[in-house]
């Protein structure tokens, strides 16, 4: 197919429309037995006109048997340690480190050290577990928000919310990121560990720690301010550590008690 | 750019002919599937480099006992590395269909896997997600549907930050989506549309391509026009999609392909195309077409037809919307460069993909049908002759070419003046002699218009032995009335 040479430069030129030649139709044009009428045509999704293109599309989907994610070359790096205070995990690839960081250190609650998969869930957690104003308000109005993005429903209690999640959103009844808040018991020496055990739910299948907890052996930093109680900036970056970064345990329970 | 489609795991010594043969077989299978409305394709994400680093990559068949052992080790192993290795072994085994079957029927196995998926051990999480991904890719419905307990978590993780992990979750979701209506009836109330709408703001190209894939699978569903597209149109997805299709240095072809197909599924379902037009859909797509034609001109060949096809369809279908009918209105497509782009693409497809010529010509029809301006462009830029060169390609192409020519001719004498004298009439003698009724029929319509608005052409027609050619069809039921009418006109000039 030969194209006029000027065409290629026209593509690169300025937008514009041709000044139309005068239109002058004769009624005999569409008179029987002739029936041509200029018209735009539309095709619905399943029309056979689309068969060839659809087949090409699916061949493409199937063809991608092996795909390199991200950059084509994924360099192996010499082993390095996570820089977050108290974390001693070792990595030999940046991708694994990225995921580790985001899972354990990114959305961490500064009150209890639990890690969450998203900012949204962290915010809900802080609100419901650590905000005393929330407790007061929730006695009078529906404060428990639905966890599903896009759903604006609110509920009187965690239980009502859970029921909504199960009924309306078909969530599993044991959804890991909707643990009921545990009532404050007397701080006991083994309390932290006991909390851990409770939070497990049907815990045996879990590996040594609550889904939302930071594992003891990971020694999550505890950025607790000494002295005054902060009312803002709950999400303190975990790289900042006040006092000694320490694992959950007897020591920390005592600290918490002091500040309550 | 396009990521390497040539897998590194391509078997050594594979003959090109063998590949072509396999491809033909797959093509035939896909055609059959489409006619039966069973067109389902899944995408598999496997990390070449990862497998290479792990060494020998053979999918092993694992038995019940082995699976259980690996799961237990992954859950309760003392050593972190050991737990990871156990899951890796499981994942490798799950590449094999038989292992997949054994796995899903093993009591508690999925529950354990989901537990690992939601644990706070990042690397176990990643491996568990890879296991799920292998399962999601299965052709066996039972295997894919066994993954359902994980979906609420996969959706939750879409609002995380780890791009590799999110990409994996998206491809897994995309595979599950396409599995069955039952799966989708679960994913929709779980909030998949808002989750995707939030995730589309990610800056990572890999995430975006995966999201486009998952969304395209969702939109392709049979029940999509009633159950899915309305909520997609009601979300912020359409404007983000259009943004991602804006031509320019930031346009990523892999991402653009996925979202162009998303748009096509939305538009051809005809739910609310006016909304897309009001969001600038026509102009975005028009500019994109120009961009792609430019790339073709520069002979950048990286699979452009994959992108062109849905763009052509979107434009063609959008042009039929009432909102576009207002002449001179803001939603009109009037830039004649679109026609130029289309011709460049026609030339490209003649070489690379003749099966896409009809779709290009469909757009040309929709552009020229009601537009004196575009018809004039065809004449002023000398584009009739190239069009005629396409006549021999196929009957379908012939009919479309003749239709476009009729679009021009029916606008009156000022237009027909440029159609004759010229190469049109000799070509018409050729198409009139065709054995295909539709080709002849369209040729007769064109001839009629030519005789009407350019009577001087009749003489030339007679000199080309036109009457003899017409005679061939005077017994043909569908053609005879028109043939007789033309014979009469020619003889009574």
GROMACS .gro file of C-alpha atoms in nm, chain A residues 1-4 7-31 33-76 79 89-92 95-104 106-107 115 117-121 148-151 168-172 174-177 202-215 217-218, chain B residues 3 5 7-8 23 26-27 30-31 34-35 37 39 41-49 53 75-76 83 111 115 118 120-123 125-126 152-153 156-157 159-165 167 171 185-186 189-191 194 206 209 213 216 219-221 225 257-258 261 264-265 268-270 290 294 297 306 313 317 319-321 325 334-337 340 343-344 347 353 355 358 362 365-366 369-370 372-373 376-377 379 381-383 386 389 406-407 410-415 442 444-445 448-449 452-453 481-482 485-486:
model
  250
    1UNK     CA    1   0.000   0.000   0.000
    2UNK     CA    2   0.155   0.323  -0.121
    3UNK     CA    3   0.093   0.636   0.079
    4UNK     CA    4   0.142   0.989  -0.055
    7UNK     CA    5   0.116   1.221   0.461
    8UNK     CA    6   0.390   1.143   0.707
    9UNK     CA    7   0.471   1.503   0.769
   10UNK     CA    8   0.101   1.581   0.809
   11UNK     CA    9   0.092   1.352   1.110
   12UNK     CA   10   0.352   1.563   1.280
   13UNK     CA   11   0.183   1.888   1.183
   14UNK     CA   12  -0.078   2.094   1.361
   15UNK     CA   13  -0.430   1.970   1.433
   16UNK     CA   14  -0.688   2.086   1.184
   17UNK     CA   15  -0.994   1.990   0.983
   18UNK     CA   16  -1.042   2.023   0.610
   19UNK     CA   17  -1.284   2.287   0.494
   20UNK     CA   18  -1.562   2.065   0.364
   21UNK     CA   19  -1.668   2.067   0.001
   22UNK     CA   20  -2.034   2.161  -0.044
   23UNK     CA   21  -2.275   1.874   0.016
   24UNK     CA   22  -2.554   1.838  -0.237
   25UNK     CA   23  -2.768   1.530  -0.228
   26UNK     CA   24  -3.011   1.414  -0.490
   27UNK     CA   25  -3.315   1.229  -0.354
   28UNK     CA   26  -3.265   0.972  -0.628
   29UNK     CA   27  -2.950   0.862  -0.449
   30UNK     CA   28  -3.125   0.648  -0.192
   31UNK     CA   29  -3.430   0.566  -0.406
   33UNK     CA   30  -3.381  -0.037  -0.566
   34UNK     CA   31  -3.073   0.129  -0.420
   35UNK     CA   32  -3.049   0.152  -0.046
   36UNK     CA   33  -2.711   0.278   0.056
   37UNK     CA   34  -2.716   0.515   0.351
   38UNK     CA   35  -2.398   0.644   0.509
   39UNK     CA   36  -2.409   0.556   0.876
   40UNK     CA   37  -2.188   0.487   1.170
   41UNK     CA   38  -2.181   0.129   1.279
   42UNK     CA   39  -2.148  -0.011   1.628
   43UNK     CA   40  -2.063  -0.365   1.730
   44UNK     CA   41  -2.159  -0.524   2.060
   45UNK     CA   42  -1.907  -0.721   2.265
   46UNK     CA   43  -1.977  -1.069   2.136
   47UNK     CA   44  -2.000  -0.984   1.769
   48UNK     CA   45  -1.801  -1.212   1.541
   49UNK     CA   46  -1.641  -0.903   1.387
   50UNK     CA   47  -1.420  -0.897   1.696
   51UNK     CA   48  -1.311  -1.255   1.674
   52UNK     CA   49  -0.965  -1.202   1.525
   53UNK     CA   50  -0.866  -0.924   1.758
   54UNK     CA   51  -0.994  -1.113   2.063
   55UNK     CA   52  -0.797  -1.420   1.969
   56UNK     CA   53  -0.482  -1.210   1.936
   57UNK     CA   54  -0.545  -1.061   2.277
   58UNK     CA   55  -0.574  -1.399   2.440
   59UNK     CA   56  -0.270  -1.537   2.266
   60UNK     CA   57  -0.085  -1.246   2.419
   61UNK     CA   58  -0.219  -1.324   2.764
   62UNK     CA   59  -0.123  -1.685   2.736
   63UNK     CA   60   0.212  -1.612   2.579
   64UNK     CA   61   0.345  -1.441   2.880
   65UNK     CA   62   0.458  -1.759   3.040
   66UNK     CA   63   0.758  -1.619   3.212
   67UNK     CA   64   0.774  -1.260   3.301
   68UNK     CA   65   1.039  -1.070   3.476
   69UNK     CA   66   0.885  -0.840   3.731
   70UNK     CA   67   1.023  -0.493   3.758
   71UNK     CA   68   1.353  -0.435   3.590
   72UNK     CA   69   1.481  -0.701   3.358
   73UNK     CA   70   1.798  -0.741   3.553
   74UNK     CA   71   1.755  -0.813   3.915
   75UNK     CA   72   2.090  -0.778   4.081
   76UNK     CA   73   2.184  -1.003   4.362
   79UNK     CA   74   2.384  -0.994   5.232
   89UNK     CA   75   1.674  -1.001   5.961
   90UNK     CA   76   1.923  -1.062   5.685
   91UNK     CA   77   1.854  -1.028   5.315
   92UNK     CA   78   2.023  -1.091   4.987
   95UNK     CA   79   1.270  -0.711   4.669
   96UNK     CA   80   1.257  -0.938   4.971
   97UNK     CA   81   1.379  -0.656   5.188
   98UNK     CA   82   1.116  -0.422   5.051
   99UNK     CA   83   0.841  -0.662   5.138
  100UNK     CA   84   0.985  -0.729   5.483
  101UNK     CA   85   1.006  -0.360   5.555
  102UNK     CA   86   0.652  -0.290   5.443
  103UNK     CA   87   0.513  -0.586   5.632
  104UNK     CA   88   0.687  -0.535   5.962
  106UNK     CA   89   0.593   0.040   5.780
  107UNK     CA   90   0.250   0.062   5.937
  115UNK     CA   91   0.212  -0.414   6.232
  117UNK     CA   92  -0.078  -0.427   5.600
  118UNK     CA   93  -0.209  -0.081   5.527
  119UNK     CA   94  -0.235   0.270   5.665
  120UNK     CA   95  -0.611   0.239   5.674
  121UNK     CA   96  -0.613  -0.065   5.901
  148UNK     CA   97  -1.396  -0.264   5.340
  149UNK     CA   98  -1.274   0.021   5.127
  150UNK     CA   99  -1.567   0.209   4.981
  151UNK     CA  100  -1.823   0.099   5.240
  168UNK     CA  101  -2.265  -0.819   5.347
  169UNK     CA  102  -1.906  -0.853   5.236
  170UNK     CA  103  -1.869  -1.229   5.259
  171UNK     CA  104  -1.559  -1.198   5.471
  172UNK     CA  105  -1.437  -1.495   5.673
  174UNK     CA  106  -1.204  -1.520   6.154
  175UNK     CA  107  -1.070  -1.234   5.945
  176UNK     CA  108  -0.726  -1.173   6.088
  177UNK     CA  109  -0.737  -0.797   6.080
  202UNK     CA  110  -0.753  -2.069   6.665
  203UNK     CA  111  -0.391  -2.020   6.719
  204UNK     CA  112  -0.230  -2.356   6.671
  205UNK     CA  113  -0.195  -2.302   6.304
  206UNK     CA  114  -0.030  -1.973   6.352
  207UNK     CA  115   0.338  -1.949   6.372
  208UNK     CA  116   0.447  -1.826   6.706
  209UNK     CA  117   0.273  -1.490   6.698
  210UNK     CA  118  -0.044  -1.305   6.627
  211UNK     CA  119  -0.094  -1.200   6.268
  212UNK     CA  120  -0.097  -0.844   6.385
  213UNK     CA  121   0.177  -0.872   6.638
  214UNK     CA  122   0.533  -0.815   6.582
  215UNK     CA  123   0.703  -1.129   6.683
  217UNK     CA  124   1.214  -1.239   6.845
  218UNK     CA  125   1.198  -0.950   6.607
  263UNK     CA  126   0.896  -0.672   2.894
  265UNK     CA  127   0.809  -1.195   2.618
  267UNK     CA  128   1.082  -1.660   2.836
  268UNK     CA  129   1.421  -1.763   2.948
  283UNK     CA  130   0.057  -2.126   1.793
  286UNK     CA  131  -0.375  -2.249   2.018
  287UNK     CA  132  -0.531  -1.998   1.785
  290UNK     CA  133  -0.919  -1.988   2.110
  291UNK     CA  134  -1.149  -1.931   1.815
  294UNK     CA  135  -1.482  -1.770   2.166
  295UNK     CA  136  -1.763  -1.905   1.956
  297UNK     CA  137  -1.841  -1.797   2.468
  299UNK     CA  138  -1.292  -1.747   2.613
  301UNK     CA  139  -0.715  -1.697   2.956
  302UNK     CA  140  -0.501  -1.666   3.262
  303UNK     CA  141  -0.167  -1.513   3.324
  304UNK     CA  142   0.116  -1.680   3.503
  305UNK     CA  143   0.382  -1.487   3.681
  306UNK     CA  144   0.697  -1.677   3.745
  307UNK     CA  145   1.023  -1.525   3.833
  308UNK     CA  146   1.295  -1.642   3.595
  309UNK     CA  147   1.582  -1.519   3.797
  313UNK     CA  148   1.899  -1.894   4.153
  335UNK     CA  149   0.443  -2.323   6.009
  336UNK     CA  150   0.648  -2.445   6.297
  343UNK     CA  151   1.060  -2.256   5.695
  371UNK     CA  152  -0.629  -2.292   5.589
  375UNK     CA  153  -0.243  -1.855   5.777
  378UNK     CA  154  -0.141  -1.351   5.669
  380UNK     CA  155   0.383  -1.135   5.979
  381UNK     CA  156   0.681  -1.315   5.838
  382UNK     CA  157   0.735  -1.129   5.516
  383UNK     CA  158   0.920  -1.393   5.323
  385UNK     CA  159   0.398  -1.436   5.317
  386UNK     CA  160   0.557  -1.385   4.979
  412UNK     CA  161  -1.043  -1.099   5.137
  413UNK     CA  162  -0.676  -1.092   5.228
  416UNK     CA  163  -0.665  -0.609   5.183
  417UNK     CA  164  -0.307  -0.631   5.067
  419UNK     CA  165  -0.367  -0.116   4.986
  420UNK     CA  166  -0.024  -0.205   5.111
  421UNK     CA  167   0.304  -0.075   4.981
  422UNK     CA  168   0.515  -0.362   4.865
  423UNK     CA  169   0.492  -0.343   4.485
  424UNK     CA  170   0.611  -0.696   4.410
  425UNK     CA  171   0.364  -0.842   4.654
  427UNK     CA  172   0.159  -0.728   4.170
  431UNK     CA  173  -0.236  -1.140   3.898
  445UNK     CA  174  -2.018  -1.295   4.308
  446UNK     CA  175  -1.793  -1.324   4.609
  449UNK     CA  176  -1.928  -0.766   4.776
  450UNK     CA  177  -1.579  -0.801   4.917
  451UNK     CA  178  -1.508  -0.466   4.760
  454UNK     CA  179  -1.309   0.017   4.541
  466UNK     CA  180   0.433  -0.333   3.728
  469UNK     CA  181  -0.008  -0.348   3.439
  473UNK     CA  182  -0.503  -0.721   3.368
  476UNK     CA  183  -0.987  -0.641   3.215
  479UNK     CA  184  -1.490  -0.637   3.274
  480UNK     CA  185  -1.485  -0.923   3.028
  481UNK     CA  186  -1.724  -1.127   3.240
  485UNK     CA  187  -2.272  -0.500   3.175
  517UNK     CA  188  -0.257  -0.230   2.643
  518UNK     CA  189  -0.434  -0.356   2.953
  521UNK     CA  190  -0.882  -0.340   2.663
  524UNK     CA  191  -1.308  -0.154   2.512
  525UNK     CA  192  -1.504  -0.392   2.734
  528UNK     CA  193  -1.884  -0.206   2.377
  529UNK     CA  194  -2.118  -0.295   2.662
  530UNK     CA  195  -2.290   0.036   2.607
  550UNK     CA  196  -0.175   0.960   1.664
  554UNK     CA  197   0.395   0.797   1.506
  557UNK     CA  198   0.632   0.554   1.142
  566UNK     CA  199  -0.198  -0.523   2.069
  573UNK     CA  200  -1.267  -0.036   1.872
  577UNK     CA  201  -1.795   0.259   1.910
  579UNK     CA  202  -1.837   0.772   1.758
  580UNK     CA  203  -2.181   0.613   1.742
  581UNK     CA  204  -2.292   0.781   2.063
  585UNK     CA  205  -2.363   1.395   1.691
  594UNK     CA  206  -1.249   1.664   1.395
  595UNK     CA  207  -0.875   1.653   1.362
  596UNK     CA  208  -0.786   1.518   1.018
  597UNK     CA  209  -0.461   1.381   1.158
  600UNK     CA  210  -0.367   1.025   0.855
  603UNK     CA  211  -0.383   0.525   0.694
  604UNK     CA  212  -0.038   0.479   0.842
  607UNK     CA  213  -0.023   0.032   0.569
  613UNK     CA  214  -0.160  -0.821   1.064
  615UNK     CA  215  -0.673  -0.965   1.008
  618UNK     CA  216  -1.142  -0.463   0.887
  622UNK     CA  217  -1.459   0.022   1.043
  625UNK     CA  218  -1.630   0.431   0.798
  626UNK     CA  219  -1.744   0.581   1.126
  629UNK     CA  220  -2.006   0.849   0.727
  630UNK     CA  221  -2.149   1.173   0.864
  632UNK     CA  222  -1.813   1.610   0.497
  633UNK     CA  223  -1.490   1.737   0.646
  636UNK     CA  224  -1.293   1.615   0.193
  637UNK     CA  225  -0.969   1.520   0.373
  639UNK     CA  226  -0.985   1.373  -0.137
  641UNK     CA  227  -0.479   1.434   0.080
  642UNK     CA  228  -0.504   1.200  -0.217
  643UNK     CA  229  -0.610   0.902  -0.010
  646UNK     CA  230  -0.422   0.386  -0.141
  649UNK     CA  231  -0.499  -0.084  -0.325
  666UNK     CA  232  -1.982   0.533  -0.096
  667UNK     CA  233  -1.962   0.758   0.209
  670UNK     CA  234  -2.303   1.013  -0.153
  671UNK     CA  235  -2.216   1.366  -0.048
  672UNK     CA  236  -2.278   1.491  -0.397
  673UNK     CA  237  -2.128   1.618  -0.721
  674UNK     CA  238  -1.851   1.823  -0.558
  675UNK     CA  239  -1.713   1.501  -0.415
  702UNK     CA  240  -2.175  -0.254  -0.269
  704UNK     CA  241  -2.351  -0.141  -0.763
  705UNK     CA  242  -2.441   0.115  -0.497
  708UNK     CA  243  -2.522   0.427  -0.896
  709UNK     CA  244  -2.393   0.725  -0.698
  712UNK     CA  245  -2.595   1.014  -1.054
  713UNK     CA  246  -2.344   1.278  -0.958
  741UNK     CA  247  -3.307  -0.499  -0.949
  742UNK     CA  248  -3.007  -0.281  -0.911
  745UNK     CA  249  -3.162  -0.001  -1.300
  746UNK     CA  250  -2.799   0.064  -1.387
   0.00000   0.00000   0.00000
